[in-house]
Amino acid sequence: MFPRRVLILSTSAGTGHVHAAEALGKVFRHQPETDEVLTVDALKFTNKIFRDFYSSLYIQLVEKAPAFLGWWYKMTDEPWKTDRMRLMLDRLNTGPLVEFIESYAPDITVCTHFLPAELISHLISQAGLPTRLSIVVTDFHFHAMWLCRLFHRYFVATEETRVHLSRLGLPNERITVSGIPIDPVFSLPLDRSEARRALGCDPSLPLLLVSAGALGVSPAEIVVESLRSVSTPVQIVVISGKNTLLRDRLLQTRADWRSSFPLKVLGLTHEMHRWMAAADLLIGKPGGLTASEAMARGLPMVVVAPIPGQEELNSDYLLEQGAAVKCHEFTTLAYKVDSLLSDPSRLQTMRRAALGAAHPNAAQTIVRRLLDDEAQEPEPIWITRKQKQRIARVAKAGKL
């Protein structure tokens, strides 16, 4: 085989899709079978209105109207329901992206978001683009918008999702349970006490890691205030992400801090793999990437304020696995934390459960599978109109 050109497409609607793409890019670049590897945010090729619709509007809804997001998530979770509208909208606003893809001519195309997956599917079927399309689902639940009419392979987070897609009628041999791709550094072993020392923390005190996510869109301030009443001696580290206003407010909180335990506030960090290794509990929202990173570190979560829709379903998965507890009221957050920290055997059971559900090498699994597929040259899967109708019927009948 001659070296392959790889294109990894994501969108910056949140950060998880982009981070998953970056993780895949890191692994692809170390393979002798690859020549050139590009990781591209598809939204950078669209106009400002379209970018704002997909990216900025999403963040605003997370902050101000999460209930609407939950309604929209549920309302659109039917196969092909929004297909015609989305395809028309996408094709009207992504001309430069189409030109770029055709000029780059990738041998392998991987999509970590459904928007570019739809475009690649259309280019293969209508314009004869000679590439192999694989779709990497970045949450633990499969939403209907991820369904594509043409593809070579799906990579999913759980066995349950594989069963779901198989029952819908997708070929089982084209569905790989890989987990969600995370940075390979999360698979490297790190001792908890040594990680604390390296990060300037007290190795003898339990560490509570409060994550606001990369964008800093979370109730981190309320979480910190709620943790004032924790009775167990602890240390708290808050990662505020890119939200500088949130970081400034948290720094002011630290300046006014009147608790007996230390509080550290950080902005965006590239050391999350170390902080997760150092922590005893992660407190935050269960994005697909965040949850996957935590499980890879054997780090139990205290889930707070999940976004209705995908994050609530991610939370359900973590609870089913025994890797998390969920806090429904901030008034009980300190109680939940104290309960866990005072029960070492329960905490250890949660750590084992997290590790048991983890896929720290998901990116490596995906890359190896795709390069092996290239050697076998599999044909794409085409979903006909009749098959689309059947998938829609089965999905509707299966809804609870």
Short mmCIF file of C-alpha atoms in Angstrom, two decimals:
data_model
loop_
_atom_site.label_atom_id
_atom_site.label_comp_id
_atom_site.label_asym_id
_atom_site.label_seq_id
_atom_site.Cartn_x
_atom_site.Cartn_y
_atom_site.Cartn_z
CA MET A 1 0.00 0.00 0.00
CA PHE A 2 1.19 3.49 -0.77
CA PRO A 3 0.95 6.12 2.02
CA ARG A 4 -2.57 7.36 2.65
CA ARG A 5 -3.95 10.88 2.89
CA VAL A 6 -6.20 11.24 5.93
CA LEU A 7 -8.79 13.94 6.58
CA ILE A 8 -10.39 14.23 10.03
CA LEU A 9 -13.39 16.55 10.10
CA SER A 10 -15.04 17.95 13.23
CA THR A 11 -17.11 20.99 14.14
CA SER A 12 -16.60 23.40 17.03
CA ALA A 13 -20.12 23.04 18.44
CA GLY A 14 -18.74 22.55 21.93
CA THR A 15 -15.20 21.18 22.18
CA GLY A 16 -15.67 17.42 22.39
CA HIS A 17 -15.90 16.82 18.64
CA VAL A 18 -12.72 18.81 18.06
CA HIS A 19 -10.76 17.08 20.85
CA ALA A 20 -11.79 13.67 19.54
CA ALA A 21 -10.53 14.65 16.09
CA GLU A 22 -7.24 15.90 17.55
CA ALA A 23 -6.74 12.63 19.41
CA LEU A 24 -7.22 10.67 16.19
CA GLY A 25 -4.84 12.99 14.36
CA LYS A 26 -2.10 12.36 16.93
CA VAL A 27 -2.34 8.61 16.43
CA PHE A 28 -2.66 8.72 12.63
CA ARG A 29 0.51 10.81 12.35
CA HIS A 30 2.55 8.06 14.00
CA GLN A 31 1.48 5.37 11.51
CA PRO A 32 3.90 4.41 8.72
CA GLU A 33 0.95 3.89 6.34
CA THR A 34 -0.05 7.57 6.42
CA ASP A 35 1.48 10.32 4.32
CA GLU A 36 -0.47 13.47 5.24
CA VAL A 37 -2.98 13.91 8.06
CA LEU A 38 -5.20 17.00 8.35
CA THR A 39 -7.53 17.77 11.25
CA VAL A 40 -10.08 20.39 10.18
CA ASP A 41 -12.94 22.23 11.87
CA ALA A 42 -15.58 22.20 9.15
CA LEU A 43 -17.18 25.38 10.45
CA LYS A 44 -14.09 27.42 9.50
CA PHE A 45 -15.09 27.01 5.86
CA THR A 46 -18.61 28.36 6.32
CA ASN A 47 -19.96 31.90 6.59
CA LYS A 48 -20.31 33.72 9.91
CA ILE A 49 -24.07 33.28 10.18
CA PHE A 50 -23.74 29.55 9.71
CA ARG A 51 -20.83 29.33 12.20
CA ASP A 52 -22.80 31.29 14.77
CA PHE A 53 -25.79 29.03 14.24
CA TYR A 54 -23.79 25.88 14.90
CA SER A 55 -21.31 27.14 17.49
CA SER A 56 -22.16 30.40 19.28
CA LEU A 57 -25.90 29.71 19.40
CA TYR A 58 -25.23 26.32 20.98
CA ILE A 59 -23.16 27.88 23.78
CA GLN A 60 -25.82 30.54 24.41
CA LEU A 61 -28.51 27.88 24.64
CA VAL A 62 -26.41 25.85 27.08
CA GLU A 63 -26.14 28.93 29.30
CA LYS A 64 -29.62 30.39 28.96
CA ALA A 65 -32.03 27.78 27.62
CA PRO A 66 -30.84 24.23 28.39
CA ALA A 67 -34.43 23.00 28.56
CA PHE A 68 -34.90 24.03 24.92
CA LEU A 69 -31.80 22.00 23.97
CA GLY A 70 -33.28 18.99 25.70
CA TRP A 71 -36.57 19.42 23.84
CA TRP A 72 -34.78 19.84 20.52
CA TYR A 73 -32.58 16.80 21.17
CA LYS A 74 -35.60 14.62 21.86
CA MET A 75 -37.75 16.06 19.09
CA THR A 76 -35.08 15.45 16.41
CA ASP A 77 -34.10 11.99 17.63
CA GLU A 78 -36.00 10.27 14.83
CA PRO A 79 -34.20 8.86 11.77
CA TRP A 80 -34.25 11.21 8.78
CA LYS A 81 -36.78 13.57 10.40
CA THR A 82 -34.71 16.68 9.74
CA ASP A 83 -32.78 15.18 6.84
CA ARG A 84 -34.06 17.32 3.98
CA MET A 85 -33.87 20.60 5.93
CA ARG A 86 -30.33 19.90 7.23
CA LEU A 87 -28.98 18.82 3.87
CA MET A 88 -30.38 21.90 2.14
CA LEU A 89 -29.01 24.21 4.84
CA ASP A 90 -25.62 22.49 4.88
CA ARG A 91 -25.13 22.52 1.12
CA LEU A 92 -26.10 26.18 0.86
CA ASN A 93 -23.46 27.20 3.38
CA THR A 94 -20.52 24.85 2.92
CA GLY A 95 -19.37 25.43 -0.67
CA PRO A 96 -15.76 26.33 0.31
CA LEU A 97 -15.57 23.19 2.47
CA VAL A 98 -16.69 21.04 -0.47
CA GLU A 99 -14.04 22.63 -2.69
CA PHE A 100 -11.38 22.00 -0.04
CA ILE A 101 -12.34 18.33 0.39
CA GLU A 102 -12.33 17.71 -3.36
CA SER A 103 -8.94 19.39 -3.79
CA TYR A 104 -7.36 17.53 -0.87
CA ALA A 105 -8.72 14.18 -2.16
CA PRO A 106 -8.41 12.15 1.05
CA ASP A 107 -8.12 8.37 0.92
CA ILE A 108 -9.57 8.09 4.43
CA THR A 109 -12.10 10.53 5.88
CA VAL A 110 -13.14 10.40 9.53
CA CYS A 111 -15.95 12.57 10.90
CA THR A 112 -16.44 13.27 14.60
CA HIS A 113 -19.62 15.29 13.94
CA PHE A 114 -22.67 14.53 11.80
CA LEU A 115 -22.48 17.77 9.76
CA PRO A 116 -19.35 16.90 7.75
CA ALA A 117 -20.41 13.25 7.63
CA GLU A 118 -23.52 14.23 5.68
CA LEU A 119 -21.41 16.26 3.25
CA ILE A 120 -18.89 13.48 2.64
CA SER A 121 -21.71 10.99 2.12
CA HIS A 122 -23.23 13.29 -0.49
CA LEU A 123 -19.88 13.83 -2.24
CA ILE A 124 -19.21 10.10 -2.47
CA SER A 125 -22.67 9.24 -3.78
CA GLN A 126 -23.23 12.22 -6.09
CA ALA A 127 -19.75 13.43 -7.08
CA GLY A 128 -17.80 10.18 -6.92
CA LEU A 129 -15.34 11.33 -4.25
CA PRO A 130 -12.94 8.34 -3.90
CA THR A 131 -12.66 8.24 -0.13
CA ARG A 132 -13.68 5.92 2.68
CA LEU A 133 -16.01 7.54 5.20
CA SER A 134 -16.05 6.55 8.86
CA ILE A 135 -18.14 8.17 11.56
CA VAL A 136 -17.02 8.41 15.18
CA VAL A 137 -19.87 9.01 17.64
CA THR A 138 -18.70 11.18 20.55
CA ASP A 139 -21.42 10.46 23.13
CA PHE A 140 -22.60 7.28 24.84
CA HIS A 141 -26.06 7.56 23.30
CA PHE A 142 -26.63 7.44 19.55
CA HIS A 143 -28.78 10.34 18.32
CA ALA A 144 -30.60 9.88 14.99
CA MET A 145 -28.74 12.81 13.40
CA TRP A 146 -25.63 10.60 13.30
CA LEU A 147 -27.32 8.33 10.74
CA CYS A 148 -25.74 8.62 7.31
CA ARG A 149 -27.06 7.26 4.03
CA LEU A 150 -23.62 6.14 2.90
CA PHE A 151 -20.65 5.11 5.05
CA HIS A 152 -17.89 2.56 5.40
CA ARG A 153 -17.76 2.16 9.19
CA TYR A 154 -19.23 3.43 12.44
CA PHE A 155 -17.26 3.69 15.66
CA VAL A 156 -19.40 3.81 18.80
CA ALA A 157 -18.79 4.18 22.51
CA THR A 158 -20.71 1.21 23.90
CA GLU A 159 -21.92 -2.29 23.14
CA GLU A 160 -25.49 -1.06 23.70
CA THR A 161 -25.12 1.39 20.82
CA ARG A 162 -23.76 -1.38 18.60
CA VAL A 163 -26.83 -3.48 19.40
CA HIS A 164 -29.12 -0.51 18.69
CA LEU A 165 -27.60 0.16 15.27
CA SER A 166 -27.59 -3.52 14.41
CA ARG A 167 -31.30 -3.83 15.29
CA LEU A 168 -32.01 -0.80 13.12
CA GLY A 169 -30.52 -2.71 10.23
CA LEU A 170 -26.95 -1.46 9.89
CA PRO A 171 -24.45 -4.27 9.12
CA ASN A 172 -22.99 -5.52 12.38
CA GLU A 173 -19.57 -6.12 10.82
CA ARG A 174 -19.30 -2.39 10.02
CA ILE A 175 -19.88 -1.26 13.61
CA THR A 176 -16.87 -1.16 15.94
CA VAL A 177 -17.18 -0.62 19.69
CA SER A 178 -14.10 1.52 20.17
CA GLY A 179 -15.02 3.93 22.93
CA ILE A 180 -14.74 7.69 22.42
CA PRO A 181 -11.26 8.75 21.21
CA ILE A 182 -9.27 10.71 23.79
CA ASP A 183 -5.71 11.99 23.84
CA PRO A 184 -3.27 9.04 24.12
CA VAL A 185 -1.65 10.68 27.18
CA PHE A 186 -4.62 9.49 29.25
CA SER A 187 -3.47 5.90 28.79
CA LEU A 188 -0.07 6.61 30.40
CA PRO A 189 0.15 5.46 34.05
CA LEU A 190 0.52 8.17 36.71
CA ASP A 191 0.69 7.64 40.47
CA ARG A 192 -1.84 9.79 42.35
CA SER A 193 0.54 11.01 45.07
CA GLU A 194 3.34 11.72 42.62
CA ALA A 195 0.94 13.60 40.35
CA ARG A 196 -0.16 15.77 43.29
CA ARG A 197 3.42 16.61 44.21
CA ALA A 198 4.29 17.47 40.61
CA LEU A 199 1.27 19.79 40.44
CA GLY A 200 2.07 21.53 43.72
CA CYS A 201 -0.72 19.91 45.73
CA ASP A 202 -0.70 18.27 49.15
CA PRO A 203 -0.27 14.50 48.57
CA SER A 204 -1.97 13.72 51.91
CA LEU A 205 -5.26 15.55 51.24
CA PRO A 206 -8.10 14.28 49.02
CA LEU A 207 -8.32 16.43 45.89
CA LEU A 208 -11.65 17.57 44.46
CA LEU A 209 -11.34 18.55 40.81
CA VAL A 210 -14.09 20.92 39.66
CA SER A 211 -14.29 21.14 35.88
CA ALA A 212 -16.10 23.91 34.03
CA GLY A 213 -15.26 22.29 30.69
CA ALA A 214 -12.97 23.74 28.05
CA LEU A 215 -15.43 26.57 27.30
CA GLY A 216 -16.09 27.32 30.97
CA VAL A 217 -19.87 27.02 30.56
CA SER A 218 -20.91 25.51 33.88
CA PRO A 219 -22.18 26.36 37.39
CA ALA A 220 -18.62 26.18 38.78
CA GLU A 221 -19.15 29.15 41.09
CA ILE A 222 -22.20 27.55 42.71
CA VAL A 223 -20.29 24.26 43.00
CA VAL A 224 -17.41 25.97 44.83
CA GLU A 225 -19.78 27.82 47.14
CA SER A 226 -21.59 24.56 47.90
CA LEU A 227 -18.31 22.83 48.75
CA ARG A 228 -17.59 25.32 51.55
CA SER A 229 -19.57 23.07 53.89
CA VAL A 230 -17.60 19.88 53.17
CA SER A 231 -16.53 18.52 56.55
CA THR A 232 -13.78 16.21 55.27
CA PRO A 233 -10.38 17.95 55.00
CA VAL A 234 -9.84 18.39 51.26
CA GLN A 235 -8.18 20.56 48.65
CA ILE A 236 -10.13 21.96 45.70
CA VAL A 237 -8.84 22.72 42.21
CA VAL A 238 -11.14 24.48 39.72
CA ILE A 239 -10.46 24.34 35.98
CA SER A 240 -12.35 27.27 34.44
CA GLY A 241 -11.36 26.66 30.80
CA LYS A 242 -11.42 29.51 28.29
CA ASN A 243 -13.94 31.55 30.26
CA THR A 244 -11.74 34.36 31.59
CA LEU A 245 -14.66 36.11 33.31
CA LEU A 246 -15.45 32.94 35.22
CA ARG A 247 -11.78 32.58 36.15
CA ASP A 248 -11.64 36.17 37.42
CA ARG A 249 -14.75 35.66 39.56
CA LEU A 250 -13.35 32.43 40.97
CA LEU A 251 -10.04 34.13 41.75
CA GLN A 252 -11.98 36.76 43.67
CA THR A 253 -13.75 33.96 45.52
CA ARG A 254 -10.35 32.50 46.40
CA ALA A 255 -9.18 35.91 47.67
CA ASP A 256 -12.24 36.03 49.94
CA TRP A 257 -11.99 32.33 50.86
CA ARG A 258 -12.63 31.71 54.54
CA SER A 259 -12.48 27.92 54.58
CA SER A 260 -9.85 25.80 56.26
CA PHE A 261 -8.86 23.99 53.08
CA PRO A 262 -6.99 25.30 50.02
CA LEU A 263 -8.62 26.42 46.78
CA LYS A 264 -6.70 26.68 43.50
CA VAL A 265 -8.13 28.24 40.32
CA LEU A 266 -6.75 27.54 36.85
CA GLY A 267 -7.81 28.63 33.39
CA LEU A 268 -7.42 26.50 30.29
CA THR A 269 -4.92 23.72 30.97
CA HIS A 270 -3.12 21.16 28.83
CA GLU A 271 -2.41 19.10 31.94
CA MET A 272 -5.87 17.62 32.43
CA HIS A 273 -4.47 14.10 32.26
CA ARG A 274 -2.28 14.94 35.28
CA TRP A 275 -5.06 16.66 37.23
CA MET A 276 -7.36 13.69 36.68
CA ALA A 277 -4.61 11.34 37.85
CA ALA A 278 -4.15 13.46 40.98
CA ALA A 279 -7.84 13.80 41.87
CA ASP A 280 -10.12 11.68 44.04
CA LEU A 281 -13.36 13.03 42.57
CA LEU A 282 -14.30 14.96 39.44
CA ILE A 283 -17.23 17.32 39.90
CA GLY A 284 -18.82 18.67 36.74
CA LYS A 285 -20.88 18.08 33.63
CA PRO A 286 -20.61 14.70 31.83
CA GLY A 287 -19.57 15.56 28.29
CA GLY A 288 -18.61 12.50 26.28
CA LEU A 289 -14.90 13.39 26.17
CA THR A 290 -14.71 14.49 29.82
CA ALA A 291 -16.41 11.31 31.01
CA SER A 292 -14.16 9.15 28.81
CA GLU A 293 -11.03 10.87 30.11
CA ALA A 294 -12.16 10.44 33.71
CA MET A 295 -12.90 6.75 33.24
CA ALA A 296 -9.51 6.24 31.62
CA ARG A 297 -7.98 7.62 34.84
CA GLY A 298 -10.27 5.56 37.08
CA LEU A 299 -11.69 8.84 38.39
CA PRO A 300 -15.24 8.74 39.81
CA MET A 301 -17.55 11.62 38.92
CA VAL A 302 -20.07 13.66 40.84
CA VAL A 303 -22.38 14.77 38.03
CA VAL A 304 -23.95 18.22 38.36
CA ALA A 305 -26.27 20.11 36.02
CA PRO A 306 -26.02 17.90 32.92
CA ILE A 307 -27.36 19.48 29.75
CA PRO A 308 -30.78 17.94 28.97
CA GLY A 309 -30.34 15.51 26.11
CA GLN A 310 -26.93 14.05 25.46
CA GLU A 311 -25.34 14.90 28.82
CA GLU A 312 -28.27 13.49 30.77
CA LEU A 313 -27.92 10.28 28.77
CA ASN A 314 -24.15 10.28 29.34
CA SER A 315 -24.93 10.64 33.05
CA ASP A 316 -27.27 7.64 32.86
CA TYR A 317 -24.47 5.58 31.34
CA LEU A 318 -21.98 6.55 34.06
CA LEU A 319 -24.52 5.75 36.77
CA GLU A 320 -25.28 2.37 35.19
CA GLN A 321 -21.57 1.56 35.16
CA GLY A 322 -21.21 2.54 38.82
CA ALA A 323 -18.60 5.18 37.92
CA ALA A 324 -20.56 8.24 39.12
CA VAL A 325 -23.13 9.66 41.47
CA LYS A 326 -25.50 12.43 40.50
CA CYS A 327 -26.29 15.51 42.56
CA HIS A 328 -29.80 16.84 41.93
CA GLU A 329 -29.56 19.80 44.34
CA PHE A 330 -26.55 21.98 45.12
CA THR A 331 -27.73 21.99 48.74
CA THR A 332 -26.68 18.33 49.02
CA LEU A 333 -23.41 18.48 47.06
CA ALA A 334 -21.19 18.69 50.16
CA TYR A 335 -23.14 15.81 51.73
CA LYS A 336 -22.62 13.65 48.63
CA VAL A 337 -18.89 14.42 48.58
CA ASP A 338 -18.49 13.73 52.30
CA SER A 339 -20.38 10.44 51.93
CA LEU A 340 -18.00 9.25 49.24
CA LEU A 341 -14.80 10.41 50.89
CA SER A 342 -15.80 8.79 54.20
CA ASP A 343 -16.36 5.42 52.50
CA PRO A 344 -13.00 4.33 50.96
CA SER A 345 -14.32 0.94 49.89
CA ARG A 346 -17.18 2.51 47.92
CA LEU A 347 -14.80 4.99 46.32
CA GLN A 348 -12.46 2.17 45.36
CA THR A 349 -15.36 0.23 43.85
CA MET A 350 -16.26 3.29 41.76
CA ARG A 351 -12.65 3.61 40.60
CA ARG A 352 -12.62 -0.01 39.47
CA ALA A 353 -15.97 0.47 37.73
CA ALA A 354 -14.65 3.53 35.89
CA LEU A 355 -11.54 1.68 34.73
CA GLY A 356 -13.65 -1.33 33.72
CA ALA A 357 -15.80 0.83 31.43
CA ALA A 358 -12.87 2.85 30.06
CA HIS A 359 -11.44 2.79 26.54
CA PRO A 360 -8.14 4.66 27.00
CA ASN A 361 -6.85 3.36 23.65
CA ALA A 362 -9.98 4.22 21.64
CA ALA A 363 -8.06 6.43 19.20
CA GLN A 364 -5.52 3.68 18.54
CA THR A 365 -8.34 1.14 18.04
CA ILE A 366 -10.05 3.38 15.47
CA VAL A 367 -6.88 4.17 13.53
CA ARG A 368 -5.78 0.53 13.37
CA ARG A 369 -9.21 -0.62 12.23
CA LEU A 370 -9.32 2.00 9.46
CA LEU A 371 -5.88 1.16 8.14
CA ASP A 372 -6.74 -2.55 8.14
CA ASP A 373 -9.96 -1.72 6.27
CA GLU A 374 -7.88 0.13 3.68
CA ALA A 375 -5.86 -3.02 3.05
CA GLN A 376 -9.09 -4.99 2.52
CA GLU A 377 -10.73 -2.25 0.42
CA PRO A 378 -14.32 -2.71 1.64
CA GLU A 379 -17.15 -1.23 -0.39
CA PRO A 380 -19.35 1.49 1.15
CA ILE A 381 -22.69 0.71 2.73
CA TRP A 382 -25.57 2.37 0.89
CA ILE A 383 -28.88 2.83 2.71
CA THR A 384 -31.66 2.70 0.14
CA ARG A 385 -34.97 4.52 0.40
CA LYS A 386 -36.68 1.28 1.41
CA GLN A 387 -34.06 0.66 4.10
CA LYS A 388 -34.45 4.24 5.37
CA GLN A 389 -38.18 3.66 5.79
CA ARG A 390 -37.55 0.43 7.68
CA ILE A 391 -34.99 2.08 9.96
CA ALA A 392 -37.46 4.85 10.76
CA ARG A 393 -40.21 2.32 11.58
CA VAL A 394 -37.98 0.21 13.82
CA ALA A 395 -36.61 3.27 15.63
CA LYS A 396 -40.10 4.66 16.23
CA ALA A 397 -41.40 1.33 17.49
CA GLY A 398 -38.45 1.03 19.84
CA LYS A 399 -38.95 4.38 21.58
CA LEU A 400 -40.02 4.20 25.22
#
